[in-house]
PDB file of C-alpha atoms in Angstrom:
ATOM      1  CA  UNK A   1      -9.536  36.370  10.218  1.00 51.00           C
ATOM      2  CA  UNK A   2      -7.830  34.063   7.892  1.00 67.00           C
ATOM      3  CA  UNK A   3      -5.628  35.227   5.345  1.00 85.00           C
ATOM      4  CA  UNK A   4      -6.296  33.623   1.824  1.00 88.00           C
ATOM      5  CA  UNK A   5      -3.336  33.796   0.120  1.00 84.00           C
ATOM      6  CA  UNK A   6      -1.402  32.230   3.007  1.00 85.00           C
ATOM      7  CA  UNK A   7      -4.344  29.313   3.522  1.00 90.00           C
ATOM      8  CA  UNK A   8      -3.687  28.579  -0.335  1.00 90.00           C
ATOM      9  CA  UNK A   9      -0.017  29.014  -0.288  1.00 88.00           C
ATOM     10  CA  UNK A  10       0.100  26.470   2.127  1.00 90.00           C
ATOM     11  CA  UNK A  11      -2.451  24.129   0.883  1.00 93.00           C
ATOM     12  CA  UNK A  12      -0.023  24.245  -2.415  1.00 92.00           C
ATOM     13  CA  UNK A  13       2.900  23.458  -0.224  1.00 92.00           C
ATOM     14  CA  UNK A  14       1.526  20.845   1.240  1.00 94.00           C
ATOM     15  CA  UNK A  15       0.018  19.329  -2.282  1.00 94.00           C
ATOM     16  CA  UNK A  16       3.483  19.855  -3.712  1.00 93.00           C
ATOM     17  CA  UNK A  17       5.297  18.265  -0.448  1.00 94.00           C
ATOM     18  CA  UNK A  18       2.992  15.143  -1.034  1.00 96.00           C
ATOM     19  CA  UNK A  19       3.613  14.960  -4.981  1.00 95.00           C
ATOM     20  CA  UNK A  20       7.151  14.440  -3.881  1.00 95.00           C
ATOM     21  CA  UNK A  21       6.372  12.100  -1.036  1.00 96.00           C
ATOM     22  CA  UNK A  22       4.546  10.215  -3.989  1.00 96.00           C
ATOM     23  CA  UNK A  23       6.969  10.130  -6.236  1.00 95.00           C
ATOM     24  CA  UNK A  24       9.721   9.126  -4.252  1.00 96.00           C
ATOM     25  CA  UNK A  25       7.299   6.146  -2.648  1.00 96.00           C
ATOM     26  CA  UNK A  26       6.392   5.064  -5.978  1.00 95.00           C
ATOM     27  CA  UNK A  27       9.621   4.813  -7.635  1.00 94.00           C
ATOM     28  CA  UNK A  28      11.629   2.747  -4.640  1.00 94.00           C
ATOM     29  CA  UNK A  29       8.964   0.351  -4.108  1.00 94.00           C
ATOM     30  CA  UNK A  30       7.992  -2.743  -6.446  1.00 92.00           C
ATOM     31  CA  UNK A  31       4.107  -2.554  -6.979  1.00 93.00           C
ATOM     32  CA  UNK A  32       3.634  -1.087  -9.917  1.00 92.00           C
ATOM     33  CA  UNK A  33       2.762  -4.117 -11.720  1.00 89.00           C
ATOM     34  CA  UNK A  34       0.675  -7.130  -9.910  1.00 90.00           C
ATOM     35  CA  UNK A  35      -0.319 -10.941 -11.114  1.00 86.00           C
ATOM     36  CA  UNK A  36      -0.581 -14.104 -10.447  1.00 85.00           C
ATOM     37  CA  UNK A  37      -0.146 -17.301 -12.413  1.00 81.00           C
ATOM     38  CA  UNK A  38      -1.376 -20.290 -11.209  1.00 79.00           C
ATOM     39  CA  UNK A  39      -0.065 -23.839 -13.069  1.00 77.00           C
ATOM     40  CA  UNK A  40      -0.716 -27.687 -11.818  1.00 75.00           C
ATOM     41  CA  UNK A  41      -0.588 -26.905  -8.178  1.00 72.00           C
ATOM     42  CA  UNK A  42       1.770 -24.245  -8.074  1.00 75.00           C
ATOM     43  CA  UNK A  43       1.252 -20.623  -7.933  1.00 79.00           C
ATOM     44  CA  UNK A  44       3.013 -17.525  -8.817  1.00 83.00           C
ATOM     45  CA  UNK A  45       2.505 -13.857  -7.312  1.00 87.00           C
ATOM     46  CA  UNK A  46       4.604 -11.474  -9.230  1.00 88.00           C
ATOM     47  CA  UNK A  47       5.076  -7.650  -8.580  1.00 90.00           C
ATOM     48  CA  UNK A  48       7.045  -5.111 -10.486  1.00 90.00           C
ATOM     49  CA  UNK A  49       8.336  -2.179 -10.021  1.00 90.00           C
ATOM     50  CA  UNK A  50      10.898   0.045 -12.179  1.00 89.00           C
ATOM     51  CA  UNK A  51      13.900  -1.412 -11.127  1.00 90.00           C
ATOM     52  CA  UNK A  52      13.073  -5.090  -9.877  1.00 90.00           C
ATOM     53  CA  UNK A  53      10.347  -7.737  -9.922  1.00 88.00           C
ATOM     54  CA  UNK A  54       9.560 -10.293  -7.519  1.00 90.00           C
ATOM     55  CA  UNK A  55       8.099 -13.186  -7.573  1.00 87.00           C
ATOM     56  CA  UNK A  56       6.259 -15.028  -4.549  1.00 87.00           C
ATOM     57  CA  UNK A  57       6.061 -18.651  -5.263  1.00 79.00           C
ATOM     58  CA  UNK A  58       3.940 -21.316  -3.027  1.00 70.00           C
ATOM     59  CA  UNK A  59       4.140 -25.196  -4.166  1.00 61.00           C
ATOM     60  CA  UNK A  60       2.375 -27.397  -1.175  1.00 62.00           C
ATOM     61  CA  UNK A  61       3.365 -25.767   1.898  1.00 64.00           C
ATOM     62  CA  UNK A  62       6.630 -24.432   0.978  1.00 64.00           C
ATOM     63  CA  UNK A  63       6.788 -20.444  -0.484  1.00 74.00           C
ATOM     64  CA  UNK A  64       9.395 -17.940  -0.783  1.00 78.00           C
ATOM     65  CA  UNK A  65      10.314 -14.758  -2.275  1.00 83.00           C
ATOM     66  CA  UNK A  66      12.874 -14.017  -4.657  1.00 85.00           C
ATOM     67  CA  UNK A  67      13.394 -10.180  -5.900  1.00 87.00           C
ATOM     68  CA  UNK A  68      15.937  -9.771  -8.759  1.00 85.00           C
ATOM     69  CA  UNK A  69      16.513  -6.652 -11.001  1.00 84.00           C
ATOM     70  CA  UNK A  70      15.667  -5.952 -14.387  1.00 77.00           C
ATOM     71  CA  UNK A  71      19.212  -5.042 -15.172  1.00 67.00           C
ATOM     72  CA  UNK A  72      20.883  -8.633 -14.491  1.00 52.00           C
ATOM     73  CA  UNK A  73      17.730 -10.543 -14.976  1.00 49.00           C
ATOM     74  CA  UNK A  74      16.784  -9.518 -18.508  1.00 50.00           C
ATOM     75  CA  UNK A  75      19.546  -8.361 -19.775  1.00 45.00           C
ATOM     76  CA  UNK A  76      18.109  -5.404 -21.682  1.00 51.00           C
ATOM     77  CA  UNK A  77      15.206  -3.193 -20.168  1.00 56.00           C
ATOM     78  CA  UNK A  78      12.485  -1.618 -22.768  1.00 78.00           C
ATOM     79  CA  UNK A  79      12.370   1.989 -23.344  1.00 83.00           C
ATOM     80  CA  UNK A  80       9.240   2.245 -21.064  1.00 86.00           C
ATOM     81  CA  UNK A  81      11.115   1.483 -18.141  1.00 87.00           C
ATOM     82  CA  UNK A  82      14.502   3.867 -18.912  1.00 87.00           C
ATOM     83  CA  UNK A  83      11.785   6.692 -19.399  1.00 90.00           C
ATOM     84  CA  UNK A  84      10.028   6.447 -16.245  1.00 90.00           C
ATOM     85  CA  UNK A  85      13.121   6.500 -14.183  1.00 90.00           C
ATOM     86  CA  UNK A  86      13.967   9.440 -15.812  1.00 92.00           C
ATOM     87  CA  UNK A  87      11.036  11.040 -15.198  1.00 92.00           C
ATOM     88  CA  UNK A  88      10.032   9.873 -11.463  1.00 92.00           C
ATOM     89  CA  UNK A  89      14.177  11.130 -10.813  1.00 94.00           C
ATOM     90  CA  UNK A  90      13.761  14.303 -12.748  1.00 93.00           C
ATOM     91  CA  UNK A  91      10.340  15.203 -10.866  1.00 93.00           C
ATOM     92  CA  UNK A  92      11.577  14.201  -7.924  1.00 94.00           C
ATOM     93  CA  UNK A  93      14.574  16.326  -8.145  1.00 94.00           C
ATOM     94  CA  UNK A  94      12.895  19.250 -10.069  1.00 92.00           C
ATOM     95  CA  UNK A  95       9.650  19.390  -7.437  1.00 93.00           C
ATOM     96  CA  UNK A  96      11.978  19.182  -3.965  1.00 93.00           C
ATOM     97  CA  UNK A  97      14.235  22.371  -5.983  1.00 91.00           C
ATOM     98  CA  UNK A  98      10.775  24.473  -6.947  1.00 90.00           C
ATOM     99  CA  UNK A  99       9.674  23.804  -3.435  1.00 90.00           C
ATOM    100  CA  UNK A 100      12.476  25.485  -2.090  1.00 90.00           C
ATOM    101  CA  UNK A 101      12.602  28.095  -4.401  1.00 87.00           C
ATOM    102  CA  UNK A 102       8.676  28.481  -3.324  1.00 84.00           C
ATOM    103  CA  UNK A 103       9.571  28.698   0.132  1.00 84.00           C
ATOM    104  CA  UNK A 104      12.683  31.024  -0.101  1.00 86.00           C
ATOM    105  CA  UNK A 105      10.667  33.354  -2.667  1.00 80.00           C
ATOM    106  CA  UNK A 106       7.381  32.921  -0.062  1.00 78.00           C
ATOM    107  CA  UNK A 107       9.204  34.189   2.730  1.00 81.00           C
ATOM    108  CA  UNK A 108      10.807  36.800   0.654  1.00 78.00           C
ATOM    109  CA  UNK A 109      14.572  35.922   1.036  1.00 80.00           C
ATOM    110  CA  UNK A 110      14.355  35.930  -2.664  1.00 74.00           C
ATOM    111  CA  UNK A 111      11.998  38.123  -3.780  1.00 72.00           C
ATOM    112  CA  UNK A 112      11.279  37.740  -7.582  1.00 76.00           C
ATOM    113  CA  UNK A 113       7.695  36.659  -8.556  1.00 79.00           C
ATOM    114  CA  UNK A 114       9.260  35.004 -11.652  1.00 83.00           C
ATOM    115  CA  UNK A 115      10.996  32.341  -9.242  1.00 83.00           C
ATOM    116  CA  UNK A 116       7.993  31.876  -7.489  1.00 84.00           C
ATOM    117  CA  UNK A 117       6.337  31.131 -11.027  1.00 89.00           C
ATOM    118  CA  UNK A 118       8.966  28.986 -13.006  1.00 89.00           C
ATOM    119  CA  UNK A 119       9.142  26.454  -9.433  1.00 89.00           C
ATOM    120  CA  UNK A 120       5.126  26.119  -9.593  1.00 91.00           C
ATOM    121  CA  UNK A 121       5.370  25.451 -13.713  1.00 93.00           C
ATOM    122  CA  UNK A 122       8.169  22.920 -12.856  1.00 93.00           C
ATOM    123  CA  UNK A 123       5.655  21.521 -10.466  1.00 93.00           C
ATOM    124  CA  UNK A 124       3.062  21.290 -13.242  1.00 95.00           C
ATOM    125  CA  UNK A 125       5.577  20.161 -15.554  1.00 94.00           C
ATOM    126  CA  UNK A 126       6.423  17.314 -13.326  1.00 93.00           C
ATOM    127  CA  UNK A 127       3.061  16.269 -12.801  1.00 94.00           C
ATOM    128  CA  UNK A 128       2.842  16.109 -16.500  1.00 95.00           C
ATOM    129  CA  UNK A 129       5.718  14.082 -17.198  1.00 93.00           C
ATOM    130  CA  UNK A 130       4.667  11.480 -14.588  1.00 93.00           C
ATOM    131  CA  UNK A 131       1.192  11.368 -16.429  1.00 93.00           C
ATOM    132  CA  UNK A 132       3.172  10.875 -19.862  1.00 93.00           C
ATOM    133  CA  UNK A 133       5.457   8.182 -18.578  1.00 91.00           C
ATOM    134  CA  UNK A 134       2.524   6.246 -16.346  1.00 91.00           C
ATOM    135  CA  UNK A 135       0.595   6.129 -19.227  1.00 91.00           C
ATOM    136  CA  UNK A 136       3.077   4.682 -21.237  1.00 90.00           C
ATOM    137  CA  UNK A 137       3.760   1.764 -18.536  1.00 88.00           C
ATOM    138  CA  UNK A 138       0.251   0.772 -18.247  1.00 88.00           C
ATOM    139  CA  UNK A 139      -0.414   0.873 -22.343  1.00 87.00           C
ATOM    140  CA  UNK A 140       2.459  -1.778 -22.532  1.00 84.00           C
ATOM    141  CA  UNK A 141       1.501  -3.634 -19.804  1.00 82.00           C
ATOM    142  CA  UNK A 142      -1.902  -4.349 -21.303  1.00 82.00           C
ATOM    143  CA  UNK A 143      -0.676  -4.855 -24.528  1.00 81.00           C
ATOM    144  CA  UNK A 144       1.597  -7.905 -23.183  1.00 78.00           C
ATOM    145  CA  UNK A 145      -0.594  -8.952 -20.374  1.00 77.00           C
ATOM    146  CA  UNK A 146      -4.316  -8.499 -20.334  1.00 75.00           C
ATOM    147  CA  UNK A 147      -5.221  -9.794 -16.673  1.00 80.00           C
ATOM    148  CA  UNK A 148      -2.492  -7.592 -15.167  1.00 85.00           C
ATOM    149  CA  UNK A 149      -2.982  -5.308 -12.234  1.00 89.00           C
ATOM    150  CA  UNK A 150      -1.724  -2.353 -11.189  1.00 89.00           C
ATOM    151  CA  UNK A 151      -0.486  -1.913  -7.834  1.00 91.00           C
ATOM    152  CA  UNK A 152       0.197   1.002  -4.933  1.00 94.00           C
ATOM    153  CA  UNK A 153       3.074   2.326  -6.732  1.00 93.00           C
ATOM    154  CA  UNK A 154       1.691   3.505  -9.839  1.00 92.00           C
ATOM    155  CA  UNK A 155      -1.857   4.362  -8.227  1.00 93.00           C
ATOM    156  CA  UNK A 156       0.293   6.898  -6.049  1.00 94.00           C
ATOM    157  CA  UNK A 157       1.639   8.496  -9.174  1.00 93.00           C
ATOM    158  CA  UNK A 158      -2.109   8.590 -10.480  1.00 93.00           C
ATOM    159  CA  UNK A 159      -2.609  10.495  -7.392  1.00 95.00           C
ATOM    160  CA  UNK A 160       0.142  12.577  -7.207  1.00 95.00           C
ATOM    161  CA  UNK A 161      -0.680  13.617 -10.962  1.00 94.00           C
ATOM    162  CA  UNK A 162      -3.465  16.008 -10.194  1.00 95.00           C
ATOM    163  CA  UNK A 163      -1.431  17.168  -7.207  1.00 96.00           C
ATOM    164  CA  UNK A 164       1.110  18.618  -8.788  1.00 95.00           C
ATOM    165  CA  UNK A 165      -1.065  20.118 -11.026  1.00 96.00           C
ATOM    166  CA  UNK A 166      -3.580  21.666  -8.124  1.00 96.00           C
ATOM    167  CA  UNK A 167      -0.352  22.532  -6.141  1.00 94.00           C
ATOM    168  CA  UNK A 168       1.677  24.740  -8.808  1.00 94.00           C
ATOM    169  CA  UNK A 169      -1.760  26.534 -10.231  1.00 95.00           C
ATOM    170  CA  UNK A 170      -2.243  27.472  -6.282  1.00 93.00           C
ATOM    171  CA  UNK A 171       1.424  28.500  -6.472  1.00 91.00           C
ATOM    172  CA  UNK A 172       0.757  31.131  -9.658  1.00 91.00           C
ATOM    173  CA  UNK A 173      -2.921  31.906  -8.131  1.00 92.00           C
ATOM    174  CA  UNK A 174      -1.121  33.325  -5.194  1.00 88.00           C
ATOM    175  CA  UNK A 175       1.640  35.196  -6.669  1.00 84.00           C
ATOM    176  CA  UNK A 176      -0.597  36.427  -8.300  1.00 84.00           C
ATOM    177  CA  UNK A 177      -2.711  37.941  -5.393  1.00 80.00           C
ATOM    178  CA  UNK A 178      -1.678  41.250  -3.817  1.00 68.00           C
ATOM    179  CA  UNK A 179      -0.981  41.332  -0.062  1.00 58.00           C
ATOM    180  CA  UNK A 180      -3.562  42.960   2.332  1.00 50.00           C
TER     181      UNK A 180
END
């Protein structure tokens, strides 16, 4: 017979262990942000992510891709940027500590329920930061660029939204369940 609480403790590690996957995808890689311009023969692909942007060019036959960050490029970087790699760090950092406080408190090595709770509300909180901060992104992005796309990046932060927020409610739903 299955046991329940183990099936769902599981199913919330393995939510949790793909939030992080998520997160840590999303914030090294450069597609949050997609478009294309297009002038007098020439054509532009751009993608952005939170640290660099790149831009594929193709004139004629010739193309080539040249990545450079925000930091050097710009010279300043807007507030929507500094708060998203604060929060894809901090969740990443604050979801890989809960999970092992979930696993250590699971297997009873620590055994205090209130561990077991404050890693799945860090989980949630996470999940609710990213939300916050991805929301933020994409509201400035339209408001400077109406025919932009959003790429991989941010659609696996979408994603891993609701699964931090499935995985830590498991988490509390099974502390919360007495052992048979």
């Amino acid at each position: 017979m299955v046991d329940t609480k183990k099936a769902l403790m599981l199913l919330a590690f393995g939510l949790s262990t793909l939030t992080v996957l998520f997160y840590i995808t999303s914030t090294a890689t450069t597609y949050w942000a997609t478009y294309k311009i297009e002038r007098s023969g020439a054509s532009l692909d751009i993608h952005a992510g939170l640290w660099t942007a790149c831009v594929l060019g193709r004139q004629g036959g010739v193309s080539g891709e040249v990545c450079e960050s925000y930091d050097t490029a710009a010279g300043k970087v807007e507030a929507v940027l500094y708060f998203n790699r604060f929060t894809t760090i901090t969740s990443i950092l604050v979801v890989v500590g809960a999970l092992v406080v979930a696993v250590l408190s699971y297997l009873k090595i620590v055994d205090l329920k209130v561990l077991m709770y404050a890693a799945a509300g860090s989980i949630i909180a996470s999940g609710i930061l990213i939300f916050i901060g991805t929301m933020w992104y994409v509201g400035e992005l339209k408001n400077e660029l109406s025919d932009i796309a959003f790429g991989y990046s941010i659609i696996l932060l979408w994603l891993a939204f609701p699964m931090a927020i499935i995985g830590g409610s498991l988490m509390i739903v099974t502390s919360r369940m007495t052992d048979e």
